[in-house]
Amino acid sequence: MSDLEEEYRLDYFAENGFHRLECQSCGAAFWTRDESRETCGEPPCAEYGFIDDPGFEEEHTLEEMREAFLSFFEERDHERIDPYPIAANRWRDDVLLTQASIYDFQPLVTSGTTPPPANPLTISQPCIRMQDIDNVGKTGRHTMAFEMMAHHAFNAREEVDDEYAYEGEVYWKSETVQYCDELLAELGADPEGVTYIEDPWVGGGNAGPAIEVIYKGLELATLVFMSLEQDPEGDYEMKDGNTYSKMDTYVVDTGYGLERWTWMSQGTPTVYEAVYPEMIDFLKDNAGIEYTDEEAAIVHDAARMSGNLDIDDVDDVEAARGDIADELGVDVDELRELVEPLEDIYAIADHCRALAYMFGDEIVPSNVGTGYLARFVLRKTKRLCDNAGVDAPLDELVDMQADRLGYENRDTIRDVVRTEVEKYRETLERGSRRVEQLAEEYAGRDEPIPTDDLVELYDSHGIQPDMVEEIAEDYGAAVDVPDDFHAQVVERHTESADETDEEEADLDRERLADLPETERLYYEDQNRLEFEAMVLEVIEREEGYDVVLDQTMFYPEGGGQPADHGTLSAEDVTANVTDVQRVDGVVLHRADEDPGTGEFVRGQVDGTRRRRLMRHHTATHIVGHAARQVLGEHIRQAGAQKHVDSARLDVKHYESITREQVEKIERIANEMVMDNAPVSQEWIDRNEAEAEHGFDIYQGGIPGGEQIRLIHTDEDTQACGGTHVSRTGDVGAIKLLGTERIQDGVVRLTYAAGDAAIEATQRTERALDEAADVLDVAPEEVPETARRFFDEWKERGKQIEDLKEELAAVRASGGGAGEEVDVDGTTAVVQRLDADMDELRATANALVEEEKVAVIGSGADGAKFVVAVPDSVSINAGDVVGELAGRVGGGGGGPPDFAQGGGPDTDALADALEDAPDILRQLQNA
RNA sequence: GGGCCCAUAGCUCAGUGGCAGAGCGCCGCCUUUGCAAGGCGGAGGCCCUGGGUUCAAAUCCCAGUGGGUCCA
């Protein structure tokens, strides 16, 4: 088993007088020019040495530092690359947010499948790390939003020649360290003070040697040499306990924290004051934070010290605060009161920057995906503002950051923030009403609000426990928030997931591995429907056969476009194709007959179906483009499905779509159709495509491979594998059928194209005509008439009610056929009345009004009874009904003064009523 | 993608299988008045939709629709 020590013996260290030492405090190995050095230099082994004593020659702003870095590497033959969106799910589907510059090149570039956009390259990549959210503001150095400056080089071993998308070695470890050392020197750092700590890196199935660059106590950069992959047979055992072996590709992955370099150059007490000083000033002013000189000195020292501590979670922060207070000789509560508002303000500034990145990159708040993360941050920020007494509107604060970061869609950003803040306000309002009720209830019982309720309030209604505490206090109810509150919430979510049946799929893969990729004729000519091919393999299925051909015109299901149908004809069999799937490049035709392996077949695609699907596919691109024009640049596809009769497109949008907007989208879409612009396909290098059109081409998902297929529809460009008509005019017409919000932040547009559009229109027209016929009016008058009819219908319902009551009153006052019997001095009326329950009830009520016991039976729909007893009589109506209902094979019950029941045996009804007087007498005596 | 919660009068919500309710708002009358208000009466309900269980469903079960919320 080798270890990585050898990997760190770099020429650069040897040639420049470096020594390999061991930290006397933590034992880590590190390289330094200063032979007398005792520690590695990183807290807690050492303290910050740059607060009030900047480590570089000149102060840099964030922008200046970024430029200094990028141009440094540009001068050294690196190409400067524009940053990628913060929403990493635009180009990869395994993560939501960009958390490091290397994310931009995973997984396709790092694995060698796709070439990098440049090699070597340099970039300053905005990143968001949500896991740090609770530390922001408290430690002085944590930020959720940051820029990772980096230079990357992608290397492949010489001996593997053209297997990967890049070849040979650009540069490796020694050069990487040299760059870092020179950059530090250029900025005026003291070379003797820099240490390079050996700290192997492991992550996501890869690993490699890595070096932490420490200067004046601050970790300024990490130089990662990604060169190992997880391998049970591997020679290298890493700190995660797994073994790794060398890869054919090896990648220089560096990370230079822009904020930290800026901070180093300024030596402010916290990083926040270095990065966005204007915003901190604004917020302080807005929240009315003012300190006396003495207080200011305490705050300054406390900030310096908390930055100095090795704190990794919030509990530590609270503990550390005590130590700091001791050292400064102030009371811990006093200290907290001084610094907490300031900490909130630091966090607000940072969070607003994260929000600016998110909304600037057109993430739409929602309850899923990146949208949820955005919502989460926004709500947290709003709470911080309220807490710190910042009364500036949140959209203004986010806009300050968006402005600084140079976003151009600032109006939309503010719109989104305003809408979202309003939603939050509504949630809180709803929530507090709920809490008030609970608080009142438990305060009345003098019990604390139970934890279960707290968890439910949070999980189902979005109300933070501290908010519950606040409200409950007003009602005098106690709240005990358990330490493991969050764990209990998580507990509610740990239900086992569905197990998917992947066995068959695995089996297929093995069997298909030997077959060549099916040649896709449908890309060569999207209008051809006939072809000839050879049957390479037939796999028998439970229902039918999967036929593999050498080439096919059949489009397999994909990109929301359903599979083609049609036939495969051999000499003496014709098989119907009802489904087509593509697995690992091999197209499987699901057929009802076996055409025979080795046979030549003539394929015929169902043209009507295909043409309808093609129209709907092209229409989908058109509608998406039109929606973007009407609703805004942030409109992105969240999903799409094409059918023969209609299609739907789900787009991300932060509010529901109005009738006017629908009509406008429809109008623009049809203008595009009428323009009859060409729809063209193009196979193009993916970097080129991304460079020219951006990541928005990946509306329908992210294809693999070096070459991708673009569909140009008028001005719209998308990466798409579907089949399309050749001119927009071929779509015929587009009719929007409806919109609905399928979840928060996602709106579904349903539409039909071509003959399906005509059919859809005819369908709705027919429905309207039929309705008009029924009402016997002209179609235009249907709404008015329907309204009138509905009103009249309601009116009549009420009249019937009234009449029933009147009728009942008349019956009760002697007009009815009821048999009056005397039950020990009380008058009872036993009556059969074959009517519905309402009428029975009304009659019984009317009799009770006259101080009579009512026993009413009905045989209208099974046997039914209603028994009502005046207050003055001590007979339990429920018991009477129970007894009566028993005789008709059913049951019944109710309160003592009014009960109802029944049973299925209508024939026994008369006998039961006959017995009623006896039953009454019996029960009265009971 | 998954979990949980909710849907009843114009609004906010009660209603644990047995007659559809409260507060606010609305209308009318009365009292009082500088204003705020107070008293009495009234109108206003496809209890989200569709199935099921039951003698009986706003209520229980299933499915759907709509909204909310938490998590990945």
mmCIF file of C-alpha atoms (C1' of nucleotides) in Angstrom, chain A residues 367 369 372 379 427 433 458-462 492-493 740-741 794 798 845 864 891-893 895 900-902, chain B residues 1-6 12-14 18-20 43-46 55-56 65-72:
data_model
loop_
_atom_site.group_PDB
_atom_site.id
_atom_site.type_symbol
_atom_site.label_atom_id
_atom_site.label_comp_id
_atom_site.label_asym_id
_atom_site.label_seq_id
_atom_site.Cartn_x
_atom_site.Cartn_y
_atom_site.Cartn_z
ATOM 1 C CA ASN A 367 -41.326 24.425 -3.085
ATOM 2 C CA GLY A 369 -35.359 22.137 -6.190
ATOM 3 C CA TYR A 372 -36.924 25.909 -2.521
ATOM 4 C CA ARG A 379 -37.271 33.723 4.434
ATOM 5 C CA THR A 427 -47.764 32.344 5.535
ATOM 6 C CA ARG A 433 -53.552 32.690 13.810
ATOM 7 C CA TYR A 458 -42.898 23.901 11.467
ATOM 8 C CA ASP A 459 -43.130 20.989 9.087
ATOM 9 C CA SER A 460 -46.616 21.577 7.751
ATOM 10 C CA HIS A 461 -47.069 25.274 8.223
ATOM 11 C CA GLY A 462 -43.578 26.753 8.071
ATOM 12 C CA ARG A 492 -40.738 12.649 10.054
ATOM 13 C CA HIS A 493 -39.103 12.527 6.661
ATOM 14 C CA GLU A 740 -52.675 25.635 -14.508
ATOM 15 C CA ARG A 741 -50.282 25.960 -11.618
ATOM 16 C CA LYS A 794 -81.038 27.804 -5.799
ATOM 17 C CA LYS A 798 -85.126 27.304 -0.791
ATOM 18 C CA ASN A 845 -89.980 19.184 14.609
ATOM 19 C CA LYS A 864 -86.549 5.254 7.816
ATOM 20 C CA GLY A 891 -79.783 0.618 13.358
ATOM 21 C CA GLY A 892 -80.000 4.201 14.398
ATOM 22 C CA GLY A 893 -79.413 6.695 17.120
ATOM 23 C CA PRO A 895 -79.310 12.703 20.916
ATOM 24 C CA GLN A 900 -83.058 9.012 13.313
ATOM 25 C CA GLY A 901 -82.418 5.588 11.926
ATOM 26 C CA GLY A 902 -83.636 2.944 9.572
ATOM 27 C "C1'" G B 1 -38.804 13.547 -6.460
ATOM 28 C "C1'" G B 2 -40.780 12.380 -1.413
ATOM 29 C "C1'" G B 3 -43.373 13.476 3.341
ATOM 30 C "C1'" C B 4 -46.967 16.181 6.104
ATOM 31 C "C1'" C B 5 -51.157 19.757 6.683
ATOM 32 C "C1'" C B 6 -55.518 22.150 4.815
ATOM 33 C "C1'" U B 12 -61.386 34.207 9.486
ATOM 34 C "C1'" C B 13 -62.528 29.688 11.273
ATOM 35 C "C1'" A B 14 -65.486 26.022 14.954
ATOM 36 C "C1'" G B 18 -77.411 11.743 13.882
ATOM 37 C "C1'" C B 19 -81.539 19.131 12.586
ATOM 38 C "C1'" A B 20 -75.327 23.486 9.117
ATOM 39 C "C1'" A B 43 -80.233 37.557 4.067
ATOM 40 C "C1'" G B 44 -76.211 34.681 2.799
ATOM 41 C "C1'" G B 45 -73.967 27.241 2.135
ATOM 42 C "C1'" C B 46 -73.204 22.034 -4.673
ATOM 43 C "C1'" C B 55 -80.134 2.956 8.402
ATOM 44 C "C1'" A B 56 -77.489 7.765 8.316
ATOM 45 C "C1'" U B 65 -58.453 18.741 -7.895
ATOM 46 C "C1'" G B 66 -56.746 23.122 -5.602
ATOM 47 C "C1'" G B 67 -53.784 25.535 -1.850
ATOM 48 C "C1'" G B 68 -49.961 25.493 2.042
ATOM 49 C "C1'" U B 69 -45.460 23.600 4.122
ATOM 50 C "C1'" C B 70 -41.014 20.781 5.162
ATOM 51 C "C1'" C B 71 -37.094 17.807 3.281
ATOM 52 C "C1'" A B 72 -33.520 15.869 -0.712
#
